[in-house]
Tab-separated table of C-alpha atoms in Angstrom:
chain	number	residue	atom	x	y	z
S	970	UNK	CA	0.523	-0.020	0.166
S	971	UNK	CA	1.191	3.610	-0.546
S	972	UNK	CA	0.147	6.775	1.143
S	973	UNK	CA	0.824	10.514	-0.512
S	974	UNK	CA	1.102	13.355	1.404
S	975	UNK	CA	1.654	16.695	0.503
S	976	UNK	CA	2.247	19.108	3.073
S	977	UNK	CA	2.432	23.205	2.510
S	978	UNK	CA	5.079	23.808	5.515
S	979	UNK	CA	4.579	27.856	7.221
S	980	UNK	CA	6.602	29.051	9.419
S	981	UNK	CA	3.729	27.505	12.986
S	982	UNK	CA	1.986	25.231	10.378
S	983	UNK	CA	1.393	22.745	7.753
S	984	UNK	CA	-1.331	22.219	5.543
S	985	UNK	CA	-1.272	18.514	4.695
S	986	UNK	CA	-3.387	16.059	2.892
S	987	UNK	CA	-3.341	12.375	2.358
S	988	UNK	CA	-4.436	10.663	-0.824
S	989	UNK	CA	-4.397	6.898	-1.777
S	990	UNK	CA	-2.853	5.582	-4.959
S	991	UNK	CA	-6.319	6.552	-7.066
S	992	UNK	CA	-6.013	10.132	-6.022
S	993	UNK	CA	-8.871	9.790	-3.444
S	994	UNK	CA	-8.800	12.862	-0.567
S	995	UNK	CA	-8.281	10.875	2.381
S	996	UNK	CA	-7.711	13.720	5.187
S	997	UNK	CA	-7.295	17.299	5.471
S	998	UNK	CA	-5.964	18.798	8.760
S	999	UNK	CA	-3.479	22.020	9.715
S	1000	UNK	CA	-1.237	20.374	12.394
S	1001	UNK	CA	1.094	23.043	14.487
S	1002	UNK	CA	4.743	22.889	13.610
S	1003	UNK	CA	6.951	20.970	16.587
S	1004	UNK	CA	6.859	18.094	17.990
S	1005	UNK	CA	2.845	18.389	18.631
S	1006	UNK	CA	2.392	18.357	15.086
S	1007	UNK	CA	4.959	15.291	13.808
S	1008	UNK	CA	3.001	13.078	16.446
S	1009	UNK	CA	-0.217	14.197	14.748
S	1010	UNK	CA	0.878	13.305	11.686
S	1011	UNK	CA	1.721	10.035	12.071
S	1012	UNK	CA	-1.343	9.609	14.015
S	1013	UNK	CA	-3.079	10.437	10.801
S	1014	UNK	CA	-0.587	8.502	9.139
S	1015	UNK	CA	-0.864	5.684	11.183
S	1016	UNK	CA	-4.718	5.770	10.440
S	1017	UNK	CA	-4.815	4.975	6.964
S	1018	UNK	CA	-2.014	1.835	6.910
S	1019	UNK	CA	-3.517	-1.970	7.398
S	1020	UNK	CA	-2.117	-4.231	10.207
S	1021	UNK	CA	1.342	-3.031	11.098
S	1022	UNK	CA	2.166	-0.836	8.142
S	1023	UNK	CA	5.123	-2.859	7.938
S	1024	UNK	CA	4.915	-3.502	4.220
S	1025	UNK	CA	3.013	0.301	3.220
S	1026	UNK	CA	5.412	3.263	1.758
S	1027	UNK	CA	4.587	6.869	2.710
S	1028	UNK	CA	5.484	9.001	-0.026
S	1029	UNK	CA	5.425	12.744	1.177
S	1030	UNK	CA	6.158	16.081	-1.303
S	1031	UNK	CA	6.756	19.081	0.835
S	1032	UNK	CA	9.027	22.718	-0.490
S	1033	UNK	CA	11.730	22.649	1.408
S	1034	UNK	CA	15.196	20.489	1.597
S	1035	UNK	CA	16.244	20.954	5.491
S	1036	UNK	CA	15.057	21.284	8.734
S	1037	UNK	CA	13.760	19.587	11.902
S	1038	UNK	CA	10.761	18.899	10.234
S	1039	UNK	CA	11.909	17.042	7.337
S	1040	UNK	CA	14.739	15.382	9.839
S	1041	UNK	CA	12.020	14.636	11.043
S	1042	UNK	CA	9.754	13.272	8.646
S	1043	UNK	CA	12.932	10.867	6.678
S	1044	UNK	CA	14.027	9.754	10.534
S	1045	UNK	CA	9.996	8.290	10.808
S	1046	UNK	CA	10.830	6.480	7.319
S	1047	UNK	CA	8.868	8.418	4.660
S	1048	UNK	CA	10.053	8.874	1.431
S	1049	UNK	CA	10.416	12.508	1.490
S	1050	UNK	CA	10.700	14.372	-2.015
S	1051	UNK	CA	11.521	17.816	-1.424
S	1052	UNK	CA	9.725	20.065	-4.375
S	1053	UNK	CA	11.523	22.884	-6.126
S	1054	UNK	CA	8.552	26.052	-5.710
S	1055	UNK	CA	9.323	26.399	-9.511
S	1056	UNK	CA	8.459	22.718	-9.881
S	1057	UNK	CA	5.148	23.396	-8.085
S	1058	UNK	CA	4.330	26.335	-9.649
S	1059	UNK	CA	4.362	24.404	-12.916
S	1060	UNK	CA	2.595	20.992	-11.724
S	1061	UNK	CA	-0.128	23.137	-10.472
S	1062	UNK	CA	-0.977	25.450	-13.986
S	1063	UNK	CA	-0.933	22.077	-15.790
S	1064	UNK	CA	-3.999	21.319	-13.713
S	1065	UNK	CA	-6.254	24.930	-13.450
S	1066	UNK	CA	-5.616	27.894	-14.959
S	1067	UNK	CA	-7.759	30.603	-13.142
S	1068	UNK	CA	-4.423	31.125	-10.956
S	1069	UNK	CA	-6.210	30.517	-7.773
S	1070	UNK	CA	-4.061	29.394	-4.498
S	1071	UNK	CA	-4.540	28.305	-1.023
S	1072	UNK	CA	-2.572	26.498	1.981
S	1073	UNK	CA	-5.089	23.707	1.260
S	1074	UNK	CA	-4.713	23.529	-2.220
S	1075	UNK	CA	-1.162	23.952	-2.280
S	1076	UNK	CA	-0.952	20.631	-0.061
S	1077	UNK	CA	-3.447	19.064	-2.298
S	1078	UNK	CA	-0.716	19.647	-5.117
S	1079	UNK	CA	1.947	18.155	-3.681
S	1080	UNK	CA	-0.023	14.576	-2.987
S	1081	UNK	CA	-0.907	14.836	-6.338
S	1082	UNK	CA	2.517	15.568	-7.740
S	1083	UNK	CA	4.176	13.175	-5.692
S	1084	UNK	CA	1.362	10.761	-6.900
S	1085	UNK	CA	1.786	11.144	-10.024
S	1086	UNK	CA	5.644	11.918	-10.967
S	1087	UNK	CA	7.433	11.024	-8.253
S	1088	UNK	CA	10.109	9.245	-10.811
S	1089	UNK	CA	10.728	12.897	-11.654
S	1090	UNK	CA	11.662	13.776	-8.978
S	1091	UNK	CA	15.045	13.539	-6.561
S	1092	UNK	CA	14.523	12.315	-2.923
S	1093	UNK	CA	15.610	14.287	-0.014
S	1094	UNK	CA	19.716	13.455	0.043
S	1095	UNK	CA	20.723	11.159	2.994
S	1096	UNK	CA	23.889	12.987	3.924
S	1097	UNK	CA	25.748	12.311	6.893
S	1098	UNK	CA	24.858	15.178	10.131
S	1099	UNK	CA	28.679	16.205	9.331
S	1100	UNK	CA	28.128	16.761	5.831
S	1101	UNK	CA	24.847	19.066	6.925
S	1102	UNK	CA	27.023	20.871	10.070
S	1103	UNK	CA	29.996	21.649	6.920
S	1104	UNK	CA	27.214	23.060	4.590
S	1105	UNK	CA	25.596	25.469	8.248
S	1106	UNK	CA	29.190	26.749	8.791
S	1107	UNK	CA	30.371	26.833	4.789
S	1108	UNK	CA	26.730	29.297	4.040
S	1109	UNK	CA	27.898	31.047	6.636
S	1110	UNK	CA	30.767	31.917	5.995
S	1111	UNK	CA	30.315	33.174	2.561
S	1112	UNK	CA	26.972	34.625	3.463
S	1113	UNK	CA	29.266	36.668	5.877
S	1114	UNK	CA	31.386	37.400	2.823
S	1115	UNK	CA	28.952	38.034	0.739
S	1116	UNK	CA	27.212	40.725	3.315
S	1117	UNK	CA	31.381	42.282	3.843
S	1118	UNK	CA	31.261	42.948	0.471
S	1119	UNK	CA	27.655	44.966	0.339
S	1120	UNK	CA	28.834	46.957	3.611
S	1121	UNK	CA	32.376	48.318	2.385
S	1122	UNK	CA	30.488	48.885	-1.162
S	1123	UNK	CA	28.028	51.370	0.829
S	1124	UNK	CA	30.980	52.841	2.588
S	1125	UNK	CA	32.714	52.923	-0.991
S	1126	UNK	CA	29.243	55.037	-1.623
S	1127	UNK	CA	29.437	57.268	0.864
S	1128	UNK	CA	33.200	57.940	0.776
S	1129	UNK	CA	32.402	59.071	-2.343
S	1130	UNK	CA	29.741	61.672	-1.852
S	1131	UNK	CA	32.214	63.446	0.633
S	1132	UNK	CA	35.370	62.118	0.771
S	1133	UNK	CA	37.086	61.460	-2.559
S	1134	UNK	CA	40.254	61.375	-1.532
S	1135	UNK	CA	39.959	58.064	0.661
S	1136	UNK	CA	39.217	56.171	-1.951
S	1137	UNK	CA	42.395	57.674	-3.816
S	1138	UNK	CA	44.078	56.487	-0.409
S	1139	UNK	CA	43.381	53.638	0.646
S	1140	UNK	CA	42.888	50.772	-2.113
S	1141	UNK	CA	41.594	47.432	0.295
S	1142	UNK	CA	38.094	49.647	1.869
S	1143	UNK	CA	37.905	46.372	4.238
S	1144	UNK	CA	41.738	46.405	5.270
S	1145	UNK	CA	42.401	46.798	8.896
S	1146	UNK	CA	45.189	49.678	8.192
S	1147	UNK	CA	42.288	51.079	6.173
S	1148	UNK	CA	39.267	50.715	8.684
S	1149	UNK	CA	41.689	52.042	11.804
S	1150	UNK	CA	43.097	55.116	9.554
S	1151	UNK	CA	39.258	55.815	8.428
S	1152	UNK	CA	37.665	55.168	12.175
S	1153	UNK	CA	40.376	57.873	13.209
S	1154	UNK	CA	39.916	60.098	11.056
S	1155	UNK	CA	36.548	60.202	8.909
S	1156	UNK	CA	36.671	63.283	7.350
S	1157	UNK	CA	39.096	65.181	5.599
S	1158	UNK	CA	39.985	67.641	8.329
S	1159	UNK	CA	40.482	65.259	10.547
S	1160	UNK	CA	42.454	63.412	7.877
S	1161	UNK	CA	44.695	65.426	6.737
S	1162	UNK	CA	46.041	66.076	10.528
S	1163	UNK	CA	47.265	62.786	10.510
S	1164	UNK	CA	51.030	62.452	11.168
S	1165	UNK	CA	53.292	59.995	9.554
S	1166	UNK	CA	53.590	57.848	13.218
S	1167	UNK	CA	49.992	56.886	13.246
S	1168	UNK	CA	50.112	55.444	9.088
S	1169	UNK	CA	53.349	53.703	9.674
S	1170	UNK	CA	51.932	52.553	12.751
S	1171	UNK	CA	48.469	51.583	11.708
S	1172	UNK	CA	50.382	50.152	8.043
S	1173	UNK	CA	53.025	48.335	10.702
S	1174	UNK	CA	50.056	46.803	12.470
S	1175	UNK	CA	48.627	45.173	9.554
S	1176	UNK	CA	51.693	43.940	8.283
S	1177	UNK	CA	52.265	46.000	5.203
S	1178	UNK	CA	55.737	46.131	3.111
S	1179	UNK	CA	57.430	48.967	1.416
S	1180	UNK	CA	55.368	51.092	4.683
S	1181	UNK	CA	57.266	54.726	4.023
S	1182	UNK	CA	56.580	54.441	0.499
S	1183	UNK	CA	52.566	53.222	1.225
S	1184	UNK	CA	52.366	56.279	4.557
S	1185	UNK	CA	53.995	59.203	2.059
S	1186	UNK	CA	51.618	57.981	-0.939
S	1187	UNK	CA	48.763	57.966	1.721
S	1188	UNK	CA	49.496	60.900	3.030
S	1189	UNK	CA	49.705	63.144	-0.162
S	1190	UNK	CA	46.132	61.768	-1.220
S	1191	UNK	CA	44.992	63.346	2.163
S	1192	UNK	CA	46.599	66.210	2.340
S	1193	UNK	CA	45.896	67.558	-1.550
S	1194	UNK	CA	42.902	69.744	-2.944
S	1195	UNK	CA	39.985	68.015	-2.973
S	1196	UNK	CA	36.306	69.240	-3.276
S	1197	UNK	CA	33.744	69.209	-0.059
S	1198	UNK	CA	30.847	69.372	1.313
S	1199	UNK	CA	29.127	71.765	3.670
S	1200	UNK	CA	30.238	71.425	7.146
S	1201	UNK	CA	27.138	69.751	8.310
S	1202	UNK	CA	26.742	67.371	5.821
S	1203	UNK	CA	30.726	66.465	6.402
S	1204	UNK	CA	30.512	65.512	10.109
S	1205	UNK	CA	26.409	63.361	9.084
S	1206	UNK	CA	28.654	61.028	6.352
S	1207	UNK	CA	31.529	60.781	8.307
S	1208	UNK	CA	28.762	58.923	11.560
S	1209	UNK	CA	27.306	57.170	8.408
S	1210	UNK	CA	30.789	55.625	7.755
S	1211	UNK	CA	31.824	55.135	11.443
S	1212	UNK	CA	29.118	53.236	11.565
S	1213	UNK	CA	29.598	51.516	8.175
S	1214	UNK	CA	33.330	50.697	9.819
S	1215	UNK	CA	32.331	48.888	12.974
S	1216	UNK	CA	30.036	46.657	10.923
S	1217	UNK	CA	32.801	45.759	8.370
S	1218	UNK	CA	34.999	44.913	11.435
S	1219	UNK	CA	33.017	42.670	13.537
S	1220	UNK	CA	32.018	40.485	10.051
S	1221	UNK	CA	36.154	40.754	9.321
S	1222	UNK	CA	36.064	38.818	12.564
S	1223	UNK	CA	33.497	36.582	12.670
S	1224	UNK	CA	34.579	35.818	9.128
S	1225	UNK	CA	37.480	34.474	10.644
S	1226	UNK	CA	36.018	33.090	13.505
S	1227	UNK	CA	33.799	30.944	11.366
S	1228	UNK	CA	36.767	30.356	9.101
S	1229	UNK	CA	38.285	28.107	11.682
S	1230	UNK	CA	35.224	26.390	12.513
S	1231	UNK	CA	34.889	25.657	8.493
S	1232	UNK	CA	38.227	24.331	8.181
S	1233	UNK	CA	37.984	21.807	11.809
S	1234	UNK	CA	34.517	20.355	10.210
S	1235	UNK	CA	35.870	19.854	6.967
S	1236	UNK	CA	39.307	18.192	8.308
S	1237	UNK	CA	37.606	15.467	10.233
S	1238	UNK	CA	35.664	14.283	7.326
S	1239	UNK	CA	36.143	11.320	5.638
S	1240	UNK	CA	35.684	12.425	2.321
S	1241	UNK	CA	38.259	15.593	2.707
S	1242	UNK	CA	41.579	13.948	1.611
S	1243	UNK	CA	39.687	13.720	-1.852
S	1244	UNK	CA	38.572	16.578	-2.247
S	1245	UNK	CA	42.176	18.076	-1.011
S	1246	UNK	CA	43.368	16.425	-4.123
S	1247	UNK	CA	41.087	17.598	-6.922
S	1248	UNK	CA	42.834	20.100	-8.242
S	1249	UNK	CA	42.309	24.267	-7.799
S	1250	UNK	CA	40.756	23.252	-4.450
S	1251	UNK	CA	41.583	23.851	-0.414
S	1252	UNK	CA	40.137	23.912	2.725
S	1253	UNK	CA	37.349	26.457	2.189
S	1254	UNK	CA	36.746	25.647	-1.556
S	1255	UNK	CA	36.029	22.206	-0.450
S	1256	UNK	CA	33.485	22.466	2.172
S	1257	UNK	CA	32.209	24.909	-0.150
S	1258	UNK	CA	32.164	22.285	-2.762
S	1259	UNK	CA	30.764	19.213	-0.370
S	1260	UNK	CA	28.449	21.102	1.151
S	1261	UNK	CA	26.476	21.724	-1.835
S	1262	UNK	CA	26.820	18.693	-3.118
S	1263	UNK	CA	26.249	16.620	-0.083
S	1264	UNK	CA	28.107	13.302	0.838
S	1265	UNK	CA	25.100	10.778	0.286
S	1266	UNK	CA	26.698	8.032	-2.121
S	1267	UNK	CA	23.921	7.484	-3.822
S	1268	UNK	CA	22.516	10.961	-4.553
S	1269	UNK	CA	23.687	10.777	-7.833
S	1270	UNK	CA	23.511	7.807	-10.259
S	1271	UNK	CA	26.280	9.325	-12.507
S	1272	UNK	CA	28.717	12.174	-13.540
S	1273	UNK	CA	26.500	12.819	-15.985
S	1274	UNK	CA	23.675	13.488	-12.805
S	1275	UNK	CA	26.203	15.099	-10.494
S	1276	UNK	CA	27.346	17.518	-12.921
S	1277	UNK	CA	23.137	18.608	-13.926
S	1278	UNK	CA	22.587	19.212	-10.551
S	1279	UNK	CA	26.140	21.787	-10.552
S	1280	UNK	CA	24.537	23.390	-13.735
S	1281	UNK	CA	27.988	22.899	-15.065
S	1282	UNK	CA	26.548	21.106	-18.273
S	1283	UNK	CA	24.258	22.512	-21.070
S	1284	UNK	CA	21.063	21.973	-21.814
S	1285	UNK	CA	19.721	21.620	-25.729
S	1286	UNK	CA	16.277	22.574	-26.903
S	1287	UNK	CA	15.514	21.320	-29.980
S	1288	UNK	CA	12.308	21.077	-32.360
S	1289	UNK	CA	12.276	20.789	-36.337
S	1290	UNK	CA	15.301	22.050	-37.923
S	1291	UNK	CA	15.925	24.831	-34.952
S	1292	UNK	CA	19.238	23.213	-31.719
S	1293	UNK	CA	19.979	25.429	-29.805
S	1294	UNK	CA	22.450	24.903	-26.431
S	1295	UNK	CA	22.896	27.087	-24.400
S	1296	UNK	CA	23.885	27.052	-19.958
S	1297	UNK	CA	21.656	26.391	-18.196
S	1298	UNK	CA	20.201	29.988	-15.538
S	1299	UNK	CA	18.461	28.090	-13.041
S	1300	UNK	CA	21.103	26.728	-10.369
S	1301	UNK	CA	22.483	27.063	-6.905
S	1302	UNK	CA	23.723	29.724	-6.876
S	1303	UNK	CA	26.571	28.998	-4.638
S	1304	UNK	CA	28.072	25.701	-5.715
S	1305	UNK	CA	28.249	27.589	-9.159
S	1306	UNK	CA	29.924	29.872	-7.831
S	1307	UNK	CA	32.039	27.809	-5.646
S	1308	UNK	CA	32.818	25.300	-9.199
S	1309	UNK	CA	33.815	28.323	-11.169
S	1310	UNK	CA	37.003	29.456	-8.501
S	1311	UNK	CA	37.957	25.931	-8.341
S	1312	UNK	CA	38.049	25.922	-12.051
S	1313	UNK	CA	39.800	29.352	-12.049
S	1314	UNK	CA	42.353	28.377	-9.701
S	1315	UNK	CA	42.960	24.524	-11.566
S	1316	UNK	CA	44.264	26.861	-14.356
S	1317	UNK	CA	47.619	27.241	-12.316
S	1318	UNK	CA	47.388	24.055	-10.726
S	1319	UNK	CA	46.847	21.381	-13.009
S	1320	UNK	CA	48.567	21.311	-16.546
S	1321	UNK	CA	45.575	19.386	-17.878
S	1322	UNK	CA	43.162	21.892	-17.156
S	1323	UNK	CA	45.546	24.927	-18.384
S	1324	UNK	CA	45.419	22.760	-21.717
S	1325	UNK	CA	41.725	22.158	-21.920
S	1326	UNK	CA	40.981	25.555	-21.103
S	1327	UNK	CA	43.723	27.330	-23.881
S	1328	UNK	CA	41.533	24.925	-26.876
S	1329	UNK	CA	38.983	25.950	-25.664
S	1330	UNK	CA	40.237	29.289	-25.901
S	1331	UNK	CA	41.456	28.608	-29.297
S	1332	UNK	CA	38.420	28.164	-30.652
S	1333	UNK	CA	36.879	31.479	-29.663
S	1334	UNK	CA	34.710	30.365	-27.306
S	1335	UNK	CA	34.791	33.242	-24.721
S	1336	UNK	CA	36.593	33.378	-20.774
S	1337	UNK	CA	33.256	33.018	-18.523
S	1338	UNK	CA	31.965	29.688	-21.226
S	1339	UNK	CA	35.563	27.821	-20.876
S	1340	UNK	CA	35.664	28.322	-16.580
S	1341	UNK	CA	32.044	26.692	-17.411
S	1342	UNK	CA	32.920	23.650	-19.126
S	1343	UNK	CA	36.325	23.544	-16.983
S	1344	UNK	CA	34.509	23.968	-14.490
S	1345	UNK	CA	32.171	20.868	-16.096
S	1346	UNK	CA	34.822	18.517	-17.039
S	1347	UNK	CA	36.265	19.049	-13.180
S	1348	UNK	CA	32.376	17.896	-11.396
S	1349	UNK	CA	33.239	14.593	-13.615
S	1350	UNK	CA	36.537	13.992	-12.463
S	1351	UNK	CA	35.430	14.649	-8.795
S	1352	UNK	CA	32.494	12.296	-8.747
S	1353	UNK	CA	34.613	9.529	-10.647
S	1354	UNK	CA	36.976	9.578	-7.250
S	1355	UNK	CA	34.626	9.443	-4.973
S	1356	UNK	CA	32.551	6.646	-6.432
S	1357	UNK	CA	36.031	4.769	-7.015
S	1358	UNK	CA	37.310	6.288	-3.338
S	1359	UNK	CA	40.530	7.535	-5.035
S	1360	UNK	CA	42.769	10.978	-5.004
S	1361	UNK	CA	42.917	13.057	-8.229
S	1362	UNK	CA	45.399	11.611	-10.408
S	1363	UNK	CA	46.563	14.118	-13.449
S	1364	UNK	CA	47.179	10.860	-15.997
S	1365	UNK	CA	44.127	9.527	-14.821
S	1366	UNK	CA	42.181	12.457	-15.612
S	1367	UNK	CA	43.370	14.307	-18.644
S	1368	UNK	CA	45.932	11.551	-20.419
S	1369	UNK	CA	43.741	10.495	-22.815
S	1370	UNK	CA	43.246	13.999	-24.269
S	1371	UNK	CA	45.443	14.826	-27.207
S	1372	UNK	CA	46.407	17.852	-26.272
S	1373	UNK	CA	47.796	17.598	-23.642
S	1374	UNK	CA	51.587	16.784	-23.442
S	1375	UNK	CA	53.248	13.976	-22.053
S	1376	UNK	CA	55.580	15.908	-20.014
S	1377	UNK	CA	52.433	16.549	-18.154
S	1378	UNK	CA	50.676	14.203	-18.091
S	1379	UNK	CA	53.624	12.085	-16.895
S	1380	UNK	CA	53.796	15.314	-13.950
C-alpha cells in the first residue's frame, strides 16, 4: 500500500493532505509546527495503514529540503521528495488556469504531484550529520563574506559623496589599516592632520610591506586639494562611515572565526582528502563544494547527474530544424560560485586543466564559457574520484586528451 502526503509548510503550521494511489483524498488537516504537529501527523497517517504498516510506503512532497521537520520525516521512514517551488508552480498550472491558490490547495497539489510524478523527482538526500554541519558553517561563512562586500560597497559610495580622497588613499576598504585610519579620521579635516607616525603604525600593525612609500602616498592623497561638502553634511556622512566601519570590522572578525570552524569540521570529514586532492580546491573551497553536493553516495546516479545538478552541463532545446545549446540559468548560486572559483584556480595548478582551457579559448570560446566547461569537466573527475574512493591523478584525468603534453601527463 502507498499513501501520498502533501505538506504545505509555514513558519508555525503545516497544511497536509493524505491521498491514496487512486487520487482519492483521505484526509485534510492543519497541524502545528514542532513535536505536537509531528505526533499528530504520525497518528493521521497511521490511521490509514493496514496492520503494523510494514508493507506500506508513505511518500511526502514538501517545498523544502531542510529543517527539523524534514529531518523528522526522514527519520520516521517516510520517503520525502523536496519539490522545487518552480516545479510546484508549473504543476499547479497544469491542472488549473484560474490562478487560484491556497494553503490547502497547495497541499493537495503536492500530494498529487508525488503520486503521479515522483519518478521525476529526486528524494531528499541522505547526507550525514557531519555534511549537514559543514553545510551550515560553509554557507554562513560565505554569506558573511557577501554581506561584507555589500557593506564595503556602501562605504565606498558614502566616501565618494563627501571624501573622495579617501578612495584614492586606500585601496582595500575592508583592510585592517584602512579601517583603523578611517575610524581615526573619517572626514577630510581630521584626515589631513594624520601624522606619518600614525599612518606608519597602522600599516605596520596590518603587516604591510614598503611602509615608508605607502605612508607617503596615503598622506599625499589625504592632504591634497579636493572638493568638499558643507560642514553639517560632512559631519553626518562621517558618522555613517564610522557605523559602517564598525559593521565591517565585526564582519571581518566573524569571517575569520567561522573560517576556523569550517576548516576544523571539513578536516574531520572522510571525503576531505579526496576533495583536497582535486586541482584548484583548498580547505574552504572544498568545504563549500562538499556542502552543496552533500555526501550521500547514492544521490547522483552517474557523473552526468552530478554535472546536471551543478548546472555546469548545458541544456539543449531542439524543435524541428532549430536546435539551441545554452547554459543553465536556474542553478544553485553557491555551488556554481564555488565550482567557477575551483576552475579558475585549477588553471595554475593543473597542466591538463590549463591545456583544456587554452584549447577552448583557441576556438574563440569566451572566458566565462570556457571556465564553465572546465568546471563541468572537473565535476566529472570529482564524481569518479568519490565513486572509486581514489585521489585525483593528473594522468588519469587528462592523459586521454590528445592536446595534453606527455610531460604534463607524467607530472
